[in-house]
mmCIF file of C-alpha atoms in Angstrom:
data_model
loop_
_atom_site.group_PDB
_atom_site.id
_atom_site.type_symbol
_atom_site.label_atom_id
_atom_site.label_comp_id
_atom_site.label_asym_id
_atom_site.label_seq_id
_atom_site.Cartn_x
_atom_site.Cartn_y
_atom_site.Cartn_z
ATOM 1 C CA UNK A 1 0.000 0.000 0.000
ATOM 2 C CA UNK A 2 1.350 3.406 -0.672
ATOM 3 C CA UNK A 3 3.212 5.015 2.211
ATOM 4 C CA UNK A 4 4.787 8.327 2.542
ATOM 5 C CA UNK A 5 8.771 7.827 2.144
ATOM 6 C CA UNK A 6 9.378 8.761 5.577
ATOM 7 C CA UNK A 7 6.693 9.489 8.392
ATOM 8 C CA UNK A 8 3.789 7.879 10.141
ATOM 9 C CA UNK A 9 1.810 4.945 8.807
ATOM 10 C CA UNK A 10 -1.574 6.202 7.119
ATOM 11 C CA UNK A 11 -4.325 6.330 8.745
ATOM 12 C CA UNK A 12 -7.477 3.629 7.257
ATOM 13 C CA UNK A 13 -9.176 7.039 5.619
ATOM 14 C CA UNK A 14 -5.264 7.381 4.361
ATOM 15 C CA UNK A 15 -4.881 4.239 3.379
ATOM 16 C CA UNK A 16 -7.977 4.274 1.217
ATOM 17 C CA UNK A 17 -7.400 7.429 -0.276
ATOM 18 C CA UNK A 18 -3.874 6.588 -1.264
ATOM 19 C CA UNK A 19 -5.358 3.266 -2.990
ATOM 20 C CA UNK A 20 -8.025 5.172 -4.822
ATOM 21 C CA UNK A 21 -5.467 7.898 -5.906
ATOM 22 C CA UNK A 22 -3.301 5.172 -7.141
ATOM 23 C CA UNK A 23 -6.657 3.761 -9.595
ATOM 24 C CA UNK A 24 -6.653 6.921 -11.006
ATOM 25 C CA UNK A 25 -3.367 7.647 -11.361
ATOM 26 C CA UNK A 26 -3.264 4.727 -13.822
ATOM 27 C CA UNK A 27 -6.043 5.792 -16.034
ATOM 28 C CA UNK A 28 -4.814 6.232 -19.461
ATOM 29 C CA UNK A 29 -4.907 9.070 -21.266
ATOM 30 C CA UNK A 30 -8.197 8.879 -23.794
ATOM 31 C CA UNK A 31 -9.641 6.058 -21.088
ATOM 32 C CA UNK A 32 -12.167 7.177 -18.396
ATOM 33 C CA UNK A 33 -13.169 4.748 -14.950
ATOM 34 C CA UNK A 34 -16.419 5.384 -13.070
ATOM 35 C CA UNK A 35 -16.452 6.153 -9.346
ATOM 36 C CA UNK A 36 -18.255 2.722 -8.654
ATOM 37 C CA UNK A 37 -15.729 0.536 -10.348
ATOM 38 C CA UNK A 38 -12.937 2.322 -8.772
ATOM 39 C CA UNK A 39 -14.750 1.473 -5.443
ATOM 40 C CA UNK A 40 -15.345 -2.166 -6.334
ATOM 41 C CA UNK A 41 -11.428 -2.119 -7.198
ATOM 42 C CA UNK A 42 -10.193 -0.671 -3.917
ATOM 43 C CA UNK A 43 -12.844 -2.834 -2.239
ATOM 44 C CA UNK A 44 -11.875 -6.041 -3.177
ATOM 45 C CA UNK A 45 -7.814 -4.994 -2.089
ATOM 46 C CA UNK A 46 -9.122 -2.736 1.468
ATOM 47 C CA UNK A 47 -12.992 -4.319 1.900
ATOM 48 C CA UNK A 48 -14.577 -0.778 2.247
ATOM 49 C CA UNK A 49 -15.450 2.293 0.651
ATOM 50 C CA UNK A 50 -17.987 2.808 -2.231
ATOM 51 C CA UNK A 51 -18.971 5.335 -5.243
ATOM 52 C CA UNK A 52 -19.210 7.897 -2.563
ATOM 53 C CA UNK A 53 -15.956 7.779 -1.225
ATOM 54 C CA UNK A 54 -14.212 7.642 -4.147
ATOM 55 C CA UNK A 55 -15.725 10.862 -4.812
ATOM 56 C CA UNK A 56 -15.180 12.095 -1.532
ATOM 57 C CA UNK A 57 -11.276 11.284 -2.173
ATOM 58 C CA UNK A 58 -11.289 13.158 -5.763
ATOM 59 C CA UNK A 59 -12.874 16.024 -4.284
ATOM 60 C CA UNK A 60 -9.954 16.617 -1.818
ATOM 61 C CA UNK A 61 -7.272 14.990 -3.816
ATOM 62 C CA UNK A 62 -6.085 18.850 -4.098
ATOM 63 C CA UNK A 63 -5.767 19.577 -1.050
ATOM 64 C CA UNK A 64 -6.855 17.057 1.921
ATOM 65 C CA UNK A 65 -4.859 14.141 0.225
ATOM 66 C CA UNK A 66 -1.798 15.850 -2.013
ATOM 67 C CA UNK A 67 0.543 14.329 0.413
ATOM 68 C CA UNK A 68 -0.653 10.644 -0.739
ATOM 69 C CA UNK A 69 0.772 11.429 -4.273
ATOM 70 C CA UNK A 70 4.275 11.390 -5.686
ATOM 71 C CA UNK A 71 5.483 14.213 -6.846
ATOM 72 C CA UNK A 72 6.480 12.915 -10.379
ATOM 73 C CA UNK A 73 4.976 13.179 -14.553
ATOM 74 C CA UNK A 74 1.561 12.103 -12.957
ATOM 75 C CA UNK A 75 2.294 8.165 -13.084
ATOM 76 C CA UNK A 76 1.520 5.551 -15.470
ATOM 77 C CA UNK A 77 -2.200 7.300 -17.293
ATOM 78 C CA UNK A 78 -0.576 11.047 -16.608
ATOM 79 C CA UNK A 79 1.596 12.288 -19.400
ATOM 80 C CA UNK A 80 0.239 15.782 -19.331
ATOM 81 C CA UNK A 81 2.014 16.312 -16.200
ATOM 82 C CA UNK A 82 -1.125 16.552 -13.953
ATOM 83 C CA UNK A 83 -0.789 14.704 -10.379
ATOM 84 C CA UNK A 84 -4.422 13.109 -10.573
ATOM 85 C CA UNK A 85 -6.376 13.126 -14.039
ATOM 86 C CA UNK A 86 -9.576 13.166 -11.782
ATOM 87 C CA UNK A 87 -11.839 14.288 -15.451
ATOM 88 C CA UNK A 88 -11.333 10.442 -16.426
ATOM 89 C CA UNK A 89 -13.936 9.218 -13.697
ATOM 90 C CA UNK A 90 -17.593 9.492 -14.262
ATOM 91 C CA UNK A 91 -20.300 8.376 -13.110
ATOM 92 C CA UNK A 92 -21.892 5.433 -13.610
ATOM 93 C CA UNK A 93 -23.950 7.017 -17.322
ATOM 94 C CA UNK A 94 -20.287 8.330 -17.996
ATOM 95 C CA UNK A 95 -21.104 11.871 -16.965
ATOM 96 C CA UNK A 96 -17.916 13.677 -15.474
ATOM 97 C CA UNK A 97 -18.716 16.249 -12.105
ATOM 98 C CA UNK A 98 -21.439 18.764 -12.708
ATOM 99 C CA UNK A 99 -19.834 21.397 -11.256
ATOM 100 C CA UNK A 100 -16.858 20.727 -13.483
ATOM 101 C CA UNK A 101 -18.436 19.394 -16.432
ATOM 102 C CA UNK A 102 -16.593 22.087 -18.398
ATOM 103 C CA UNK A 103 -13.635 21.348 -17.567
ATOM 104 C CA UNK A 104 -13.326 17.973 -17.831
ATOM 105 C CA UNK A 105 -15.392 17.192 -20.979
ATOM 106 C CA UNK A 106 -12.307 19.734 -23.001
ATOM 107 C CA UNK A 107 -9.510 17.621 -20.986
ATOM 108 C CA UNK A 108 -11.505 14.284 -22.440
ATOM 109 C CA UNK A 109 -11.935 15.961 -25.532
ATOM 110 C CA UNK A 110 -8.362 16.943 -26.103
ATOM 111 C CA UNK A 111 -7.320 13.234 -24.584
ATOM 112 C CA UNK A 112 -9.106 11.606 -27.694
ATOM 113 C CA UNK A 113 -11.584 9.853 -25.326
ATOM 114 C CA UNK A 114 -14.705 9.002 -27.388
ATOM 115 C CA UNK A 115 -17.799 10.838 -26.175
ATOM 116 C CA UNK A 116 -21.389 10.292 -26.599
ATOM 117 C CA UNK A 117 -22.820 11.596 -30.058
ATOM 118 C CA UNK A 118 -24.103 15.246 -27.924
ATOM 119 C CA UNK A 119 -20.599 15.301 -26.374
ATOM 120 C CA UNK A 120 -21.814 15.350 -22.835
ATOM 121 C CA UNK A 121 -20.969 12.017 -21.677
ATOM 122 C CA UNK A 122 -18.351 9.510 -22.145
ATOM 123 C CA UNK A 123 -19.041 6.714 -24.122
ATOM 124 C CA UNK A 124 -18.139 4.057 -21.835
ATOM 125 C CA UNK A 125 -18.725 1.064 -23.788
ATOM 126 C CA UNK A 126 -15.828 2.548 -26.188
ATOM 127 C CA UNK A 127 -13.871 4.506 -22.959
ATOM 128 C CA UNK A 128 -14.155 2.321 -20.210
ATOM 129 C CA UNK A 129 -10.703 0.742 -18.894
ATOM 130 C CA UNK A 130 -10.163 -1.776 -16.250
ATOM 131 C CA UNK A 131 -6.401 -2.244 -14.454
ATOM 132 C CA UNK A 132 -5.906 -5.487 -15.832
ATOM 133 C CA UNK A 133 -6.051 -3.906 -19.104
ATOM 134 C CA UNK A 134 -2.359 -2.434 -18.107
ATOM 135 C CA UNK A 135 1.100 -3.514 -18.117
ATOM 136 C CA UNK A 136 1.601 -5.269 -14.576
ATOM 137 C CA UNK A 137 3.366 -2.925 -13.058
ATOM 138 C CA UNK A 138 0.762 0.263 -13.760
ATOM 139 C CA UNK A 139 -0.567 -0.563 -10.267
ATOM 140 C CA UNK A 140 2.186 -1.318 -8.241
#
């Protein structure tokens, strides 16, 4: 599980953010997750957390949990030099945040990830990726 380098053990609300920051992390560019199978993927590795918290752990990945990431090119689905590409998870009809909907429908855009025919949602069937779709080490 991630650590930081030097420090205290992470807390369980730690520990779970760290694992769900380290799904997304891997995301490739062009590829979008949604919050529920992120949360059945840190489930079956932690046994806890749902959609919710996922979301919960995007929405303070800025702030609350920057400590939990490396500082490096954004990891294995970041090449645009972006710590957490948090635009690639949607919910479960493939719609990114409301409140950011913007924002992260022109990051998909310019990522090549294909969209639904009024651009508003992701088309999953087409986007969706899963971590064994990776190299091995993408995760770990």
């Amino acid at each position: 599980m991630n650590q930081p380098p030097s420090g205290p053990p992470l807390t369980d609300v730690e520990e779970y953010a760290a694992a769900v920051l380290d799904v997304v992390r891997s995301i490739p560019s062009g590829r979008a997750m949604t919050y529920g199978l992120i949360a059945e993927i840190v489930g079956e590795e932690l046994g806890r957390g749902g959609p919710r918290q996922v979301g919960s752990v995007l929405a303070g990945s800025g702030s609350r949990y920057a400590h939990l990431v490396p500082d490096d090119d954004g990891g294995p689905g970041g090449d645009d030099g972006d710590r957490v590409p948090w635009w690639r998870v949607v919910n479960a009809a493939g719609s990114p945040p409301q409140q950011h909907l913007t924002e992260a429908l022109d990051a998909l855009r310019a990522e090549g990830c294909p969209l639904s025919k009024d651009g508003r949602r992701v088309n999953l069937r087409r986007a969706v990726w899963f971590p064994e779709d990776a190299e091995p080490t993408a995760l770990r």
